[in-house]
mmCIF file of C-alpha atoms in Angstrom:
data_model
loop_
_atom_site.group_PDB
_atom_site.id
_atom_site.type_symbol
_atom_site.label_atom_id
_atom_site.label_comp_id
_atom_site.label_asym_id
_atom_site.label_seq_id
_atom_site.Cartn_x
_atom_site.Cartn_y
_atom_site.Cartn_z
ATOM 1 C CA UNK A 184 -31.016 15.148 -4.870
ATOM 2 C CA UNK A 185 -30.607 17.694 -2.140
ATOM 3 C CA UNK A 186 -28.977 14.482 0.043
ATOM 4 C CA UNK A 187 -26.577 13.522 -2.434
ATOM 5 C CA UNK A 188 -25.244 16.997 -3.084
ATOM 6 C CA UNK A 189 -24.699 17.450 0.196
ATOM 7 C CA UNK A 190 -22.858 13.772 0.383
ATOM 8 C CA UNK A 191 -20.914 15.040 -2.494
ATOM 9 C CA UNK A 192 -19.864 18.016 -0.902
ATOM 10 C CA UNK A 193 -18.511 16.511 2.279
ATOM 11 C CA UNK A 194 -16.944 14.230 0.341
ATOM 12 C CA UNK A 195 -14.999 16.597 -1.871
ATOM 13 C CA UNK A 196 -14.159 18.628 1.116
ATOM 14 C CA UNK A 197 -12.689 15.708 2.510
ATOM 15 C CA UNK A 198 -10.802 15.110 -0.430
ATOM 16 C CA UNK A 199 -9.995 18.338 -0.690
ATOM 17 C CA UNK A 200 -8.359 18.088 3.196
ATOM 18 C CA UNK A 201 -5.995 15.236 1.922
ATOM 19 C CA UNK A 202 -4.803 17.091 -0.652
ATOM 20 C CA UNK A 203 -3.359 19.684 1.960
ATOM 21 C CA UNK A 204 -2.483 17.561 4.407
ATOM 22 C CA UNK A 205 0.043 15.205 2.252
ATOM 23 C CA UNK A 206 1.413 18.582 0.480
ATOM 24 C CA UNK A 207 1.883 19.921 4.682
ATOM 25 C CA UNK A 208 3.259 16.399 5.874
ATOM 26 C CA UNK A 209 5.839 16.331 2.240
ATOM 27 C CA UNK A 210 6.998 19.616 2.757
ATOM 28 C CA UNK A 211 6.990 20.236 6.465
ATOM 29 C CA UNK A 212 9.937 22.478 6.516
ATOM 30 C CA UNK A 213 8.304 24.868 4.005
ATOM 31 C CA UNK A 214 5.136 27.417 4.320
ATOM 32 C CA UNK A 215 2.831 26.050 2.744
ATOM 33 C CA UNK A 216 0.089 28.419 1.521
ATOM 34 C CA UNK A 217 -2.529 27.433 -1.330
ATOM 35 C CA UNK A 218 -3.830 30.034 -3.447
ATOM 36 C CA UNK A 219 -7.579 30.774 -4.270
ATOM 37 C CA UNK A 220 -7.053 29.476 -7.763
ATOM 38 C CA UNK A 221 -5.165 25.926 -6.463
ATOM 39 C CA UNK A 222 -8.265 25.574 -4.403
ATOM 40 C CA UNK A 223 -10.512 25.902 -6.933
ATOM 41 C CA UNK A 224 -8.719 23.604 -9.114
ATOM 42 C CA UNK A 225 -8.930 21.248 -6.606
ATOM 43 C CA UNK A 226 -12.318 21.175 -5.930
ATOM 44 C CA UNK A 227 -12.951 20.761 -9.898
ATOM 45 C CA UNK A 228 -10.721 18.221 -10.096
ATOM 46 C CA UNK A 229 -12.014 15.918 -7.315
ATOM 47 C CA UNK A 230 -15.719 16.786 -7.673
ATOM 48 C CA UNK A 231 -15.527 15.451 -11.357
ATOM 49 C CA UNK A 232 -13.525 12.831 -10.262
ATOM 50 C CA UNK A 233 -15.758 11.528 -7.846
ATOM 51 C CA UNK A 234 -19.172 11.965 -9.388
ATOM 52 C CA UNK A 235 -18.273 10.315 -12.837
ATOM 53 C CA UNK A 236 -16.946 7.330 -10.924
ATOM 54 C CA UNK A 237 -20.245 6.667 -8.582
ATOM 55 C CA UNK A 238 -21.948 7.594 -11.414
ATOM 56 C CA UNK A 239 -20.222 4.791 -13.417
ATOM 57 C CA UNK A 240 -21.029 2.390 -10.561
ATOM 58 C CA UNK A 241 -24.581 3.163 -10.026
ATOM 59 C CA UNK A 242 -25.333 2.527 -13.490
ATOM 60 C CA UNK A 243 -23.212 -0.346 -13.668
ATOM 61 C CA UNK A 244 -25.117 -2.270 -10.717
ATOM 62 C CA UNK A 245 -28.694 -1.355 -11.655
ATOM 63 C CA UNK A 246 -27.739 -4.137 -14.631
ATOM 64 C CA UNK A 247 -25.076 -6.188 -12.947
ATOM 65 C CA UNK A 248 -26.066 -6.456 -9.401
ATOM 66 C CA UNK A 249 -23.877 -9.397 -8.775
ATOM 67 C CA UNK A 250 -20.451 -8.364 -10.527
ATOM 68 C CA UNK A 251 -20.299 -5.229 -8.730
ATOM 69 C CA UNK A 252 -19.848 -6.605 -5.168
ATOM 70 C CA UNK A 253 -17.001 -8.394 -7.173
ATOM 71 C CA UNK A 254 -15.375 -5.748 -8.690
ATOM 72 C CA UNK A 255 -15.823 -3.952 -5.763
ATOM 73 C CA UNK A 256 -14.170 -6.482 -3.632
ATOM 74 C CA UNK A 257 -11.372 -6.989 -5.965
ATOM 75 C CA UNK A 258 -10.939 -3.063 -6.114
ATOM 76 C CA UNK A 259 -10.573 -3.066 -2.083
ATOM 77 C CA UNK A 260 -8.306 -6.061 -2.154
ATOM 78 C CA UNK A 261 -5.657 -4.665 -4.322
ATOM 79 C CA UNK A 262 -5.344 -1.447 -2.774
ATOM 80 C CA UNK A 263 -5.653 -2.914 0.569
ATOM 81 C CA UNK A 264 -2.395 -5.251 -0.689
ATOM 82 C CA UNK A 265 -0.534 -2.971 -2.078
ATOM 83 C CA UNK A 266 1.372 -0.804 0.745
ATOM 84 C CA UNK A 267 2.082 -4.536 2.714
ATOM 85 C CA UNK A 268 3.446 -5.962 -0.168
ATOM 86 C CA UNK A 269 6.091 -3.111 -0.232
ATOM 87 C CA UNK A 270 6.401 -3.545 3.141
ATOM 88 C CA UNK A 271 7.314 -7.268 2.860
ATOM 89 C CA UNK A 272 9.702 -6.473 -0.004
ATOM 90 C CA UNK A 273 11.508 -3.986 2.505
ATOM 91 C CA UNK A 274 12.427 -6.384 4.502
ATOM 92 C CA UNK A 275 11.995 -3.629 7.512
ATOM 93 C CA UNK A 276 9.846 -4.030 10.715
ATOM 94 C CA UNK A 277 6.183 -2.935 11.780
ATOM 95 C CA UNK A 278 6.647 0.957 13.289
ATOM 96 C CA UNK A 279 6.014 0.987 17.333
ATOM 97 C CA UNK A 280 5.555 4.403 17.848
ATOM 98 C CA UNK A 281 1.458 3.872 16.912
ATOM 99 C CA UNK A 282 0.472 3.485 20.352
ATOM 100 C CA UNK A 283 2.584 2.677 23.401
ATOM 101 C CA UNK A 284 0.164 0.373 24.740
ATOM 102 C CA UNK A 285 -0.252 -2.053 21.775
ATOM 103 C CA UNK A 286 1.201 -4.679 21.524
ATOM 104 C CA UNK A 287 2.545 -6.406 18.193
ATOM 105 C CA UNK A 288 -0.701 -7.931 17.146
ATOM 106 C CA UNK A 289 -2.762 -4.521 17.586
ATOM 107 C CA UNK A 290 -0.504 -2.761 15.969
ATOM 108 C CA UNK A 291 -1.200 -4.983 12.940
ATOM 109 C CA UNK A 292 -4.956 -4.429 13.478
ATOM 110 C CA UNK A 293 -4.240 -0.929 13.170
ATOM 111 C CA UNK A 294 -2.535 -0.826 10.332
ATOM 112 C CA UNK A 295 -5.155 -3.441 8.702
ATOM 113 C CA UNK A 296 -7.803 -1.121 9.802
ATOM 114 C CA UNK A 297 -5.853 1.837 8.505
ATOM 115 C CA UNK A 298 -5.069 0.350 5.335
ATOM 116 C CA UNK A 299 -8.878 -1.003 4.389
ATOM 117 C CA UNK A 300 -9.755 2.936 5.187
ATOM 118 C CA UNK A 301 -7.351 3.710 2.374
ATOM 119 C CA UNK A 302 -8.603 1.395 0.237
ATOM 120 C CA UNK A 303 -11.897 2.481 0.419
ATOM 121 C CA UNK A 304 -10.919 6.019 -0.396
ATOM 122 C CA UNK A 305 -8.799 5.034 -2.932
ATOM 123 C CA UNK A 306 -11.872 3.061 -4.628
ATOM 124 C CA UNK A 307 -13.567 6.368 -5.706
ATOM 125 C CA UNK A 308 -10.607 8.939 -5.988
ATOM 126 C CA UNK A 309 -7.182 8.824 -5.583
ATOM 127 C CA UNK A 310 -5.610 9.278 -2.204
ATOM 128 C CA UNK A 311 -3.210 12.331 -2.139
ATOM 129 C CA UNK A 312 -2.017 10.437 0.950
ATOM 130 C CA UNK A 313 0.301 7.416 0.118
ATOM 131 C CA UNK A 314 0.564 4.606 2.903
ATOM 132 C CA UNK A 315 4.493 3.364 3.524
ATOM 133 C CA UNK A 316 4.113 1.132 6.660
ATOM 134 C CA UNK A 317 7.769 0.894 6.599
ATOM 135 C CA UNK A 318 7.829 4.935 7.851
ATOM 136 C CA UNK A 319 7.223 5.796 11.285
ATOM 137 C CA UNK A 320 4.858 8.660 10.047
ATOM 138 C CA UNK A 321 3.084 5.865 7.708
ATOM 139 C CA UNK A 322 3.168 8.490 5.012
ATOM 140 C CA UNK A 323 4.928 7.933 1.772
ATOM 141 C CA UNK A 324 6.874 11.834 1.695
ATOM 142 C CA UNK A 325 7.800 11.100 -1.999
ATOM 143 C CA UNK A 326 6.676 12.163 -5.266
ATOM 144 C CA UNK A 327 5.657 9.271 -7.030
ATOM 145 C CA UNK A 328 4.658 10.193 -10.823
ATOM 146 C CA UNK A 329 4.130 6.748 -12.038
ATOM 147 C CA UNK A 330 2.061 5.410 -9.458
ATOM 148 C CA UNK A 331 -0.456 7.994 -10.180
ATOM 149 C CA UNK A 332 -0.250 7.529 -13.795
ATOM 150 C CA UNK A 333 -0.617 3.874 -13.375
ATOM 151 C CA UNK A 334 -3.452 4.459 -11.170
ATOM 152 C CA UNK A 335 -5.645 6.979 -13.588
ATOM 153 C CA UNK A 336 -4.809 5.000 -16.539
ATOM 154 C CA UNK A 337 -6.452 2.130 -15.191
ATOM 155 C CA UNK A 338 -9.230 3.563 -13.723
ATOM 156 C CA UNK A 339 -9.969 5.448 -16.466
ATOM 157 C CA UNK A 340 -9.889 2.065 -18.293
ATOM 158 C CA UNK A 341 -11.900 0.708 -15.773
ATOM 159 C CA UNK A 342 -14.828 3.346 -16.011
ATOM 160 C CA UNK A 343 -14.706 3.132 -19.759
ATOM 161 C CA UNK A 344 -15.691 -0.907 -19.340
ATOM 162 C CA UNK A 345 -17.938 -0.582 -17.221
ATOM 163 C CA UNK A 346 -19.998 2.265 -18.438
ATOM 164 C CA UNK A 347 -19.875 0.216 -22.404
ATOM 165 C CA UNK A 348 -21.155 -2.950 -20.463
ATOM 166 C CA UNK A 349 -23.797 -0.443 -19.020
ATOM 167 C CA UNK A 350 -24.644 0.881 -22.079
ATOM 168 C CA UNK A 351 -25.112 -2.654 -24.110
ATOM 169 C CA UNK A 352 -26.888 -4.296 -21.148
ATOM 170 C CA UNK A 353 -29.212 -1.464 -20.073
ATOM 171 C CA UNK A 354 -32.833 -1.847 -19.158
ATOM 172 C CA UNK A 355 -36.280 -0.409 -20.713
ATOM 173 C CA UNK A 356 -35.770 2.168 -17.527
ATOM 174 C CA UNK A 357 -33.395 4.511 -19.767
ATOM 175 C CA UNK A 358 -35.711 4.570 -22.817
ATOM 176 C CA UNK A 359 -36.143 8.007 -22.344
ATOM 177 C CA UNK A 360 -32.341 9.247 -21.629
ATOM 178 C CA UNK A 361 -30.060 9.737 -24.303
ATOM 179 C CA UNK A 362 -27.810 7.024 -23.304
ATOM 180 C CA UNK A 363 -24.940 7.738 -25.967
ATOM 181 C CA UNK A 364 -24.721 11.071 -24.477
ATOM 182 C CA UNK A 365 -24.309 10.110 -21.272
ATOM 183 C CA UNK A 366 -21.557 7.940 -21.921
ATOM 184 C CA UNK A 367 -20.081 10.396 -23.653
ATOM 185 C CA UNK A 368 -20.147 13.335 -20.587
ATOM 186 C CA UNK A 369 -19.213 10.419 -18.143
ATOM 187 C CA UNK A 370 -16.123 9.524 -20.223
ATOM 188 C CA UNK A 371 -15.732 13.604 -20.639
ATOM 189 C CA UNK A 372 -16.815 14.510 -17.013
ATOM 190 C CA UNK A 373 -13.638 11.830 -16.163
ATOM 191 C CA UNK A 374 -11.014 13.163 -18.503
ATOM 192 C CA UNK A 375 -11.628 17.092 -17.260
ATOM 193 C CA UNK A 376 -10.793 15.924 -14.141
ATOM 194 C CA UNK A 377 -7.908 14.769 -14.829
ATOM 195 C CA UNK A 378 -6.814 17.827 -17.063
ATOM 196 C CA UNK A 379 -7.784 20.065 -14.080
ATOM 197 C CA UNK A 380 -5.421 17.035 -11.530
ATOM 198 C CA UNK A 381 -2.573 17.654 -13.933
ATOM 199 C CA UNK A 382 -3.072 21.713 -14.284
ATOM 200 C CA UNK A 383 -2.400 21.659 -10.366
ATOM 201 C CA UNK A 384 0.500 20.046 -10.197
ATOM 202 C CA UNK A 385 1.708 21.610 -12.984
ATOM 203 C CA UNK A 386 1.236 25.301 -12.704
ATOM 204 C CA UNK A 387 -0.601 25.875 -9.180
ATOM 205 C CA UNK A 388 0.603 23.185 -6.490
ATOM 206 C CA UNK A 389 2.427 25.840 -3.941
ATOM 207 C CA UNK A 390 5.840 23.737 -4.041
ATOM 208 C CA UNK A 391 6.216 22.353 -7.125
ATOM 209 C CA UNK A 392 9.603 23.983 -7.637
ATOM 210 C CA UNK A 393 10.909 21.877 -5.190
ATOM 211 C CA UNK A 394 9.586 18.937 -7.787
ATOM 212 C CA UNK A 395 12.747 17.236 -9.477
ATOM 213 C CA UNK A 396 10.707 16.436 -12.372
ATOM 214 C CA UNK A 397 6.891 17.858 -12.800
ATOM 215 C CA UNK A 398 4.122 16.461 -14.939
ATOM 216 C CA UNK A 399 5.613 18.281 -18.348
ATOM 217 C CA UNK A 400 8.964 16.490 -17.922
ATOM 218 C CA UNK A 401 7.201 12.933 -17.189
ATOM 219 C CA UNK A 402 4.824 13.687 -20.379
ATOM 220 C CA UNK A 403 7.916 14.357 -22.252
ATOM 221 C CA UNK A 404 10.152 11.244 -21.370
ATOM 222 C CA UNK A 405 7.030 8.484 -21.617
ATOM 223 C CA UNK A 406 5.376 10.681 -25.352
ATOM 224 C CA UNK A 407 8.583 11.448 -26.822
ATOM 225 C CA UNK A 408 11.774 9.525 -28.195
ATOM 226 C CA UNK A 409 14.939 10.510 -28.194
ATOM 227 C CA UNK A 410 18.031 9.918 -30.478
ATOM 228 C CA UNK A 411 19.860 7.129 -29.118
ATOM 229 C CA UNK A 412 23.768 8.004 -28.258
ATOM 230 C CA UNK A 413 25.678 7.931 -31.044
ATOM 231 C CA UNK A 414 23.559 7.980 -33.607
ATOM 232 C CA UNK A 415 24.490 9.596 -37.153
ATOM 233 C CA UNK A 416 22.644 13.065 -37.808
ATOM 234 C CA UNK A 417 21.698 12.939 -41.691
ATOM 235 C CA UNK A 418 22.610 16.294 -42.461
ATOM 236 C CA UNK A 419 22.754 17.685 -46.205
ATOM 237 C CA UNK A 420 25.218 20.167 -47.505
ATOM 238 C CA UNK A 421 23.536 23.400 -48.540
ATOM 239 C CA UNK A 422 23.071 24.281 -51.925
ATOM 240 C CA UNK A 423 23.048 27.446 -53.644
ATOM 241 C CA UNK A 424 23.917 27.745 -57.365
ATOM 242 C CA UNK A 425 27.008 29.444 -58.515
ATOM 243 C CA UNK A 426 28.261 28.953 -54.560
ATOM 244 C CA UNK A 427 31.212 26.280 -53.215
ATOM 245 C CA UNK A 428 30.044 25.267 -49.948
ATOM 246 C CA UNK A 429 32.501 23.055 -47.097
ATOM 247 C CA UNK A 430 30.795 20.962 -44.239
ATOM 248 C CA UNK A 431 33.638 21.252 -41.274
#
């Protein structure tokens, strides 16, 4: 117990040091300076993050030892595809400022070896750092709201599926655990993380009036419908008796 906590808290640190160094490589020309409260936010937000999902997987491999080297793999393998697919669809060319020295075919090794690294993270929490191998600084500087919806809806999906096929297939070796519940706080544990990821950038990420749109504005255009142009407004005359009213 005392090994994983301390596992956990490196890892959240580490976390924690992405988080500042994508908001200090985005907004370079600004001072950057996160309060006490961002910080803690941040540390919520990752620590429940990341102990619901190895949580998730844990349990999920005690009963399917096989399927999670799969789902694994295929959770590495899309990540890891991602960033040089956009790169193909740029049409642009590999950046040669890595290392003087390297020639074409170790830069790609690089980058491979750069990108499985951000896979892996990626696996367990989301990256704050954002891979664009067309950049020379490799970093994505843009604020991409629908990639990280995209990615918490699905791995929120993901964690629900896995921990149901947990909870159906379990062993004798939970007799004594109140398995329900634990689904239950997993699913929870998951979700308050991502309340306490959206309260950042919403109210306490130290540049998010430089944001064109912020997380209330995205909430609003994907919850929310709006009148189409030109459509009639069914308004009705007022009506008092004994009073002549005209609509102008």
């Amino acid at each position: 117990a005392v090994l994983m906590g301390i596992c956990l808290i490196s890892v959240t640190y580490g976390a924690l040091v992405c988080n500042i160094l994508a908001i200090q490589v985005k907004y370079d020309e600004y001072k950057v300076q996160l309060r006490p409260l961002a910080f803690l936010c941040i540390v919520l937000w990752r620590i429940l993050e990341i102990s619901t999902r190895v949580v998730v997987l844990v349990l999920f491999s005690t009963v399917f030892k096989h399927w999670i080297i799969l789902i694994a793999l295929a959770n590495m393998l899309v990540v890891f595809l991602l960033p040089w697919v956009q790169f193909w669809r740029s049409g642009t060319h590999l950046p040669d400022n890595i290392e003087k020295n390297f020639s074409r075919v170790g830069t790609v090794v690089v980058l491979c070896a750069f990108t499985l690294l951000y896979a892996g993270i990626n696996m367990f929490c989301w990256s704050a750092v954002q891979l664009k191998l067309a950049d020379r600084d490799l970093i994505d500087k843009s604020q991409n709201w629908g990639r990280l919806a995209v990615y918490y809806v699905a791995r929120l999906a993901e964690n629900t599926a896995l921990v149901i096929l947990w909870y159906f297939f379990k062993t004798d070796v939970y007799e004594n655990v109140c398995t329900p519940l634990l689904v239950v706080q997993l699913l929870l544990g998951y979700c308050l993380g991502i309340y306490f990821m959206l309260l950042f950038f919403q109210y306490l990420h130290p540049c998010r009036q430089l944001f064109p749109h912020n997380v209330a504005d995205f909430l609003h255009c994907v919850c929310c419908h709006r009148h189409p142009p030109g459509t009639p407004l069914h308004l009705q005359a007022p009506h008092e008796p004994g009073v002549r009213h005209s609509i102008v």
